[in-house]
């Protein structure tokens, strides 16, 4: 594996805002304690702290030997104070690795303050990692100014790089060289996979459908993780069905404000999580969420007890950002598939892999299993024509999916839904049915349904030319078909 640390940034696009960047040098080479206690001691465990900063992202990773990694620093509106308060309360005296997911102000809002604090009043910042796509905001400019003023090493990190946290496996999975989607900042978020033993956490930043598609195409087993941070604060543009199917997380953390001006987390994302039975922790109602592991077992701690059923999250009252107080353990589980419990007691050794939900209720042997639907396997995708001829926006009828009934009985598709990875949904009209062997073409454009043709009336292309996934669910919401295609 290529274990390069990243490339020292000398890009002109960054120099515009910060002048010459200094520090471009060769890169250097079971407990019951609450993670609310001071960190920084070598205790053989890894903890990942999803800090409650409101509408923004900040994640503290404390490695098994006490090294620290800070992934983003929250929104610009509090100038890093919520993050700094959390770090100071836990005795964090040094940030070994400061990672920028991307340049937006709700992710780098506290960068300048964190760098200034640790470089002048504590033990410094070891290095900064950035995806290399700049922004013209004052917040981003202040961050780069702080890097230059304190001569902090700044690396441009891309897929294939490794952050050398001692005792842990921290890999940069994205963005790729050359970037995605015309250098869109969200799609080119710096994505981290943090591994320790059999445990792993995926931090995708604000990556959306193109970013998630790249991850699925580039990686295989690396995407199967223990805990997932919902992309883009729980936006429906992220954490798509195909991505969830690839990552199969045991739990999900969402970082956004209770009264998010963007409506985060979106109900479609919560529905996708609920469909897979994934316990979900939202900082707006749970407060800070901490994932802690010895590599074989894991525990999740939160500031406040609240529902973990995704569809019940909004029934809980909000926790103010930056709220203080001890964390309490809400859920424990064996990463290898043993039993879990709410109190932290281990299940029987060599268990079947069944789980116990945080409230003590028993779930299925596979928490991510999808219930089989009637006639499952009878409906098939016969063809996907994603790349319409000429101007796609003007030729939407030439973008289509062909379905076929491969079963021996008539299929009534009334009320069934067809969706892509980005969450676009089409509902099949009442009275639509397929006889055995019969096909049905769903065209993206506008027209009159009939003669084996349905029209989405989408107004714009739906199916990604570079690859996508077709999801079909019954009128009861049960998944009966999931078919991926590449370009």
XYZ file of C-alpha atoms in Angstrom, residues 76-485:
410
model
C -18.035 30.090 11.714
C -20.641 31.622 14.051
C -18.869 30.729 17.326
C -15.250 31.098 16.138
C -14.280 27.655 17.397
C -15.298 28.220 21.012
C -17.508 25.117 21.300
C -14.747 22.914 19.967
C -12.069 24.543 22.096
C -14.245 24.260 25.203
C -14.658 20.542 24.553
C -10.946 19.997 23.937
C -9.892 21.986 26.991
C -12.405 20.172 29.206
C -10.769 16.886 28.211
C -7.226 18.061 28.704
C -6.241 17.842 25.036
C -2.878 19.608 24.994
C -1.952 18.963 21.381
C -3.636 18.364 18.030
C -1.374 15.965 16.178
C -3.454 16.023 12.987
C -5.937 18.735 11.989
C -7.989 17.520 9.036
C -10.099 19.780 6.803
C -12.936 17.890 5.135
C -13.543 20.815 2.763
C -13.493 24.589 2.679
C -17.069 25.448 3.688
C -17.446 27.679 6.734
C -19.526 25.187 8.737
C -16.522 22.840 8.690
C -13.530 25.210 9.049
C -15.252 27.786 11.268
C -12.891 27.212 14.186
C -9.701 26.337 12.339
C -7.983 29.698 12.869
C -8.887 29.789 16.569
C -7.818 26.182 17.157
C -4.481 26.704 15.413
C -3.836 29.939 17.288
C -4.740 28.406 20.662
C -2.620 25.298 20.288
C 0.333 27.130 18.795
C 0.425 29.854 21.470
C -1.049 28.327 24.646
C -0.606 24.572 24.318
C 1.666 22.056 22.599
C 0.970 22.880 18.990
C -0.593 21.404 15.871
C 1.440 18.660 14.232
C 0.186 19.041 10.660
C -2.875 20.125 8.708
C -4.455 18.053 5.932
C -6.615 19.727 3.261
C -8.219 18.426 0.032
C -6.757 21.385 -1.841
C -9.855 23.145 -3.185
C -9.877 26.647 -1.733
C -12.731 29.043 -0.948
C -12.885 32.831 -1.044
C -14.604 33.182 2.338
C -13.077 35.187 5.181
C -13.320 32.080 7.348
C -11.164 30.022 4.993
C -8.758 32.924 4.518
C -8.336 33.257 8.298
C -7.564 29.526 8.508
C -4.788 29.764 5.912
C -3.458 32.939 7.503
C -3.171 31.067 10.813
C -1.311 28.222 9.100
C 1.168 30.698 7.641
C 1.538 32.807 10.786
C 2.404 29.809 12.951
C 4.367 27.975 10.256
C 2.235 24.819 10.537
C 2.897 22.062 8.004
C 0.055 21.883 5.488
C -0.501 18.847 3.272
C -2.802 18.409 0.308
C -4.288 14.965 0.933
C -5.899 12.709 -1.658
C -7.123 9.151 -2.042
C -4.351 6.713 -1.144
C -2.715 8.881 1.507
C -2.290 7.690 5.078
C -2.296 9.764 8.255
C 0.256 8.061 10.525
C -1.667 7.962 13.811
C 0.246 5.603 16.058
C -1.580 2.338 16.707
C -4.478 3.080 14.332
C -5.085 2.783 10.594
C -6.191 6.175 9.237
C -6.659 6.227 5.477
C -7.687 8.996 3.110
C -10.242 7.494 0.710
C -11.127 10.657 -1.223
C -10.915 12.953 -3.120
C -9.234 11.314 -6.106
C -6.457 12.964 -8.040
C -8.039 15.328 -10.550
C -11.150 15.667 -8.375
C -14.805 14.956 -9.109
C -17.804 16.907 -10.402
C -15.917 19.964 -11.683
C -14.143 20.411 -8.313
C -17.380 20.723 -6.348
C -16.278 21.171 -2.720
C -18.841 18.847 -1.159
C -18.200 16.041 -3.641
C -14.461 16.352 -3.068
C -14.583 16.158 0.708
C -11.554 14.601 2.339
C -12.991 11.236 3.412
C -11.339 9.376 6.284
C -11.593 5.765 7.337
C -10.319 5.267 10.889
C -9.594 1.644 11.742
C -8.511 -0.069 14.953
C -8.555 -3.842 15.223
C -11.872 -5.019 13.805
C -13.494 -1.616 14.402
C -13.765 1.192 11.893
C -15.417 4.587 11.498
C -16.069 6.377 8.215
C -16.057 10.188 8.074
C -17.348 11.252 4.615
C -17.628 15.008 5.178
C -20.254 16.463 2.851
C -19.698 13.976 0.008
C -22.864 13.570 -2.045
C -23.931 11.160 -4.793
C -20.813 11.543 -6.974
C -18.479 11.256 -4.014
C -20.318 8.218 -2.666
C -20.325 6.644 -6.108
C -16.550 7.086 -6.343
C -16.077 5.435 -2.941
C -18.232 2.472 -3.911
C -16.417 1.982 -7.212
C -12.900 2.497 -5.816
C -13.151 0.474 -2.605
C -14.700 -2.802 -1.571
C -14.186 -4.186 1.931
C -12.931 -0.852 3.236
C -16.461 0.550 3.086
C -17.856 -2.067 5.472
C -17.556 -0.064 8.689
C -18.694 -0.236 12.286
C -19.901 3.344 12.576
C -20.777 5.857 9.882
C -21.088 9.615 10.061
C -24.069 10.591 7.925
C -22.850 12.659 5.006
C -23.658 16.367 4.692
C -25.382 16.594 8.100
C -28.076 14.106 7.107
C -28.966 15.717 3.783
C -30.911 13.584 1.313
C -28.148 14.294 -1.206
C -25.908 11.961 0.829
C -26.038 8.622 2.654
C -27.801 7.115 -0.340
C -29.298 3.619 -0.369
C -26.398 2.158 -2.316
C -23.877 3.730 0.026
C -25.674 2.365 3.078
C -25.762 -1.061 1.473
C -21.992 -0.869 0.923
C -21.078 0.450 4.377
C -23.484 -1.687 6.486
C -22.841 0.368 9.654
C -23.837 -0.899 13.092
C -24.646 2.700 14.105
C -24.836 6.139 12.499
C -24.041 9.596 13.892
C -25.639 12.767 12.498
C -24.235 16.233 13.238
C -26.617 19.119 12.626
C -28.666 21.694 14.498
C -32.101 20.839 15.890
C -33.557 23.786 14.003
C -31.308 23.382 10.974
C -32.158 26.032 8.353
C -31.730 23.270 5.765
C -34.073 20.823 7.474
C -31.259 18.407 8.374
C -31.530 15.539 8.859
C -33.912 14.979 5.972
C -36.773 12.553 6.452
C -35.705 10.481 3.443
C -32.366 9.728 5.079
C -34.029 8.854 8.381
C -36.403 6.539 6.519
C -33.480 4.780 4.825
C -31.782 4.263 8.185
C -35.001 3.044 9.762
C -35.575 0.591 6.927
C -32.252 -1.034 7.758
C -32.822 -0.906 11.520
C -29.665 1.148 12.155
C -29.459 2.832 15.596
C -28.979 6.534 14.905
C -27.496 9.154 17.202
C -28.202 12.820 16.431
C -26.109 15.394 18.272
C -29.063 17.800 18.353
C -30.961 15.500 20.736
C -28.233 13.230 22.147
C -25.595 15.936 22.581
C -22.009 14.901 21.928
C -21.787 11.263 20.789
C -18.678 9.156 21.457
C -17.792 5.840 19.817
C -15.220 3.947 21.891
C -13.578 0.637 21.040
C -10.790 -1.755 21.989
C -10.899 -3.164 18.464
C -13.186 -6.073 19.326
C -15.980 -4.468 21.333
C -17.514 -1.032 21.093
C -19.556 1.325 23.215
C -21.493 4.440 22.312
C -21.792 7.218 24.874
C -24.004 10.322 24.693
C -24.704 13.431 26.695
C -28.434 12.746 26.921
C -30.619 9.682 26.573
C -32.898 9.938 23.510
C -34.494 7.568 20.991
C -32.191 5.874 18.496
C -34.973 4.838 16.137
C -34.351 7.258 13.235
C -38.064 7.963 12.835
C -38.412 8.930 16.502
C -35.454 11.306 16.758
C -37.535 14.440 16.321
C -39.789 13.426 19.205
C -36.926 14.237 21.606
C -36.241 17.703 22.960
C -33.119 19.548 21.782
C -29.784 19.748 23.562
C -28.130 23.188 23.331
C -24.870 23.146 21.343
C -21.839 23.074 23.578
C -23.814 21.710 26.533
C -21.573 20.337 29.266
C -21.908 17.380 31.575
C -20.844 13.758 31.806
C -21.449 11.269 29.052
C -23.300 8.040 29.749
C -22.983 4.711 27.998
C -26.066 3.941 25.887
C -25.061 0.923 23.806
C -22.361 -1.748 23.661
C -21.745 -4.519 21.166
C -19.188 -7.021 19.961
C -17.817 -5.981 16.611
C -17.275 -9.574 15.583
C -21.012 -10.247 15.799
C -21.600 -11.094 19.466
C -24.424 -9.772 21.599
C -24.872 -6.204 22.704
C -26.626 -4.551 25.590
C -27.681 -1.211 26.907
C -25.807 -1.508 30.178
C -22.469 -2.488 28.708
C -22.543 -6.107 29.888
C -21.256 -8.520 27.283
C -23.490 -11.108 25.745
C -22.634 -14.789 25.688
C -19.258 -15.543 24.238
C -19.466 -16.929 20.742
C -22.979 -15.590 20.281
C -24.904 -16.080 17.080
C -24.478 -12.483 16.002
C -27.915 -11.430 17.188
C -28.092 -7.972 18.713
C -29.903 -6.247 21.500
C -31.078 -2.727 20.800
C -30.104 0.123 23.154
C -33.511 -0.101 24.845
C -33.032 -3.815 25.450
C -35.351 -5.032 22.691
C -34.078 -7.868 20.537
C -33.443 -7.206 16.853
C -32.767 -9.602 13.981
C -29.530 -11.548 13.625
C -28.483 -9.016 10.988
C -29.456 -5.513 12.005
C -29.067 -4.359 8.418
C -31.076 -7.144 6.808
C -33.909 -6.152 4.491
C -37.159 -8.047 4.839
C -37.885 -10.147 1.788
C -40.889 -9.010 -0.200
C -43.441 -11.067 -2.083
C -42.308 -11.939 -5.616
C -38.746 -10.965 -4.723
C -36.542 -11.839 -7.682
C -39.409 -11.851 -10.174
C -38.813 -8.254 -11.239
C -35.522 -7.667 -13.055
C -33.735 -4.781 -14.752
C -33.385 -5.744 -18.396
C -31.595 -2.582 -19.523
C -30.458 0.851 -18.329
C -29.881 3.576 -20.917
C -28.450 6.412 -18.833
C -26.553 8.346 -21.502
C -29.193 9.895 -23.739
C -28.210 10.930 -27.238
C -27.093 14.522 -27.731
C -28.175 17.092 -25.168
C -29.451 15.002 -22.273
C -31.597 17.786 -20.855
C -33.363 18.135 -24.193
C -33.684 14.396 -24.845
C -34.955 12.967 -21.575
C -37.085 10.345 -23.320
C -33.860 8.625 -24.390
C -32.864 8.090 -20.751
C -34.717 5.040 -19.491
C -34.788 1.814 -17.482
C -36.390 -1.368 -18.813
C -37.954 -3.748 -16.266
C -38.931 -7.365 -16.977
C -41.074 -9.881 -15.100
C -38.917 -13.008 -14.906
C -41.447 -14.833 -12.762
C -44.286 -17.139 -13.650
C -47.084 -14.996 -12.227
C -48.521 -11.587 -13.033
C -46.914 -8.731 -11.066
C -49.099 -5.859 -9.886
C -46.757 -2.838 -9.609
C -49.392 -0.330 -8.459
C -47.871 2.136 -5.993
C -44.391 0.643 -6.213
C -41.511 3.127 -6.284
C -38.366 3.412 -8.376
C -35.432 5.401 -6.982
C -31.786 6.178 -7.676
C -28.869 6.643 -5.281
C -29.560 10.379 -4.961
C -33.061 9.705 -3.638
C -35.125 10.714 -6.679
C -38.364 8.729 -6.434
C -40.968 7.761 -9.043
C -44.267 6.126 -8.049
C -45.767 3.614 -10.461
C -49.403 4.502 -11.376
C -52.284 2.373 -10.114
C -53.302 -0.421 -12.458
C -49.780 -1.063 -13.774
C -48.993 -4.766 -14.076
C -46.556 -7.045 -15.869
C -47.387 -10.484 -17.231
C -44.664 -13.165 -17.123
C -41.888 -12.281 -19.556
C -43.358 -8.837 -20.262
C -41.236 -5.659 -20.153
C -41.965 -2.115 -19.032
C -39.864 0.943 -19.956
C -39.658 3.888 -17.554
C -38.516 7.003 -19.433
C -37.211 10.067 -17.594
C -39.006 12.527 -19.872
C -42.642 13.537 -20.326
C -45.314 11.665 -22.239
C -48.507 9.641 -22.031
C -48.295 6.336 -20.190
C -49.332 3.234 -22.126
C -48.180 0.428 -24.432
C -45.462 -0.695 -22.034
C -44.147 2.863 -21.532
C -44.158 4.999 -18.366
C -42.932 8.589 -18.117
C -41.231 10.010 -15.020
C -41.774 13.687 -15.981
C -38.617 14.425 -14.023
C -37.647 17.618 -15.862
C -33.934 16.756 -15.720
C -31.719 13.654 -16.059
C -32.027 11.133 -13.214
C -29.667 8.251 -13.941
C -25.951 8.943 -13.542
C -23.974 8.213 -16.708
C -20.956 7.050 -14.682
C -22.933 4.461 -12.739
C -25.873 4.355 -10.350
C -28.220 1.945 -8.572
C -31.855 1.204 -9.383
C -33.966 0.583 -6.275
C -37.536 -0.741 -6.487
C -39.817 -0.986 -3.455
C -43.359 -2.239 -3.042
C -46.213 0.034 -2.032
C -45.445 -1.093 1.551
C -41.866 0.132 1.209
C -40.193 -3.282 1.035
C -37.101 -3.509 -1.162
C -37.591 -6.019 -3.999
C -34.875 -4.974 -6.433
C -31.453 -3.341 -6.118
C -29.467 -3.312 -9.351
C -26.237 -1.343 -9.833
C -24.664 -0.478 -13.155
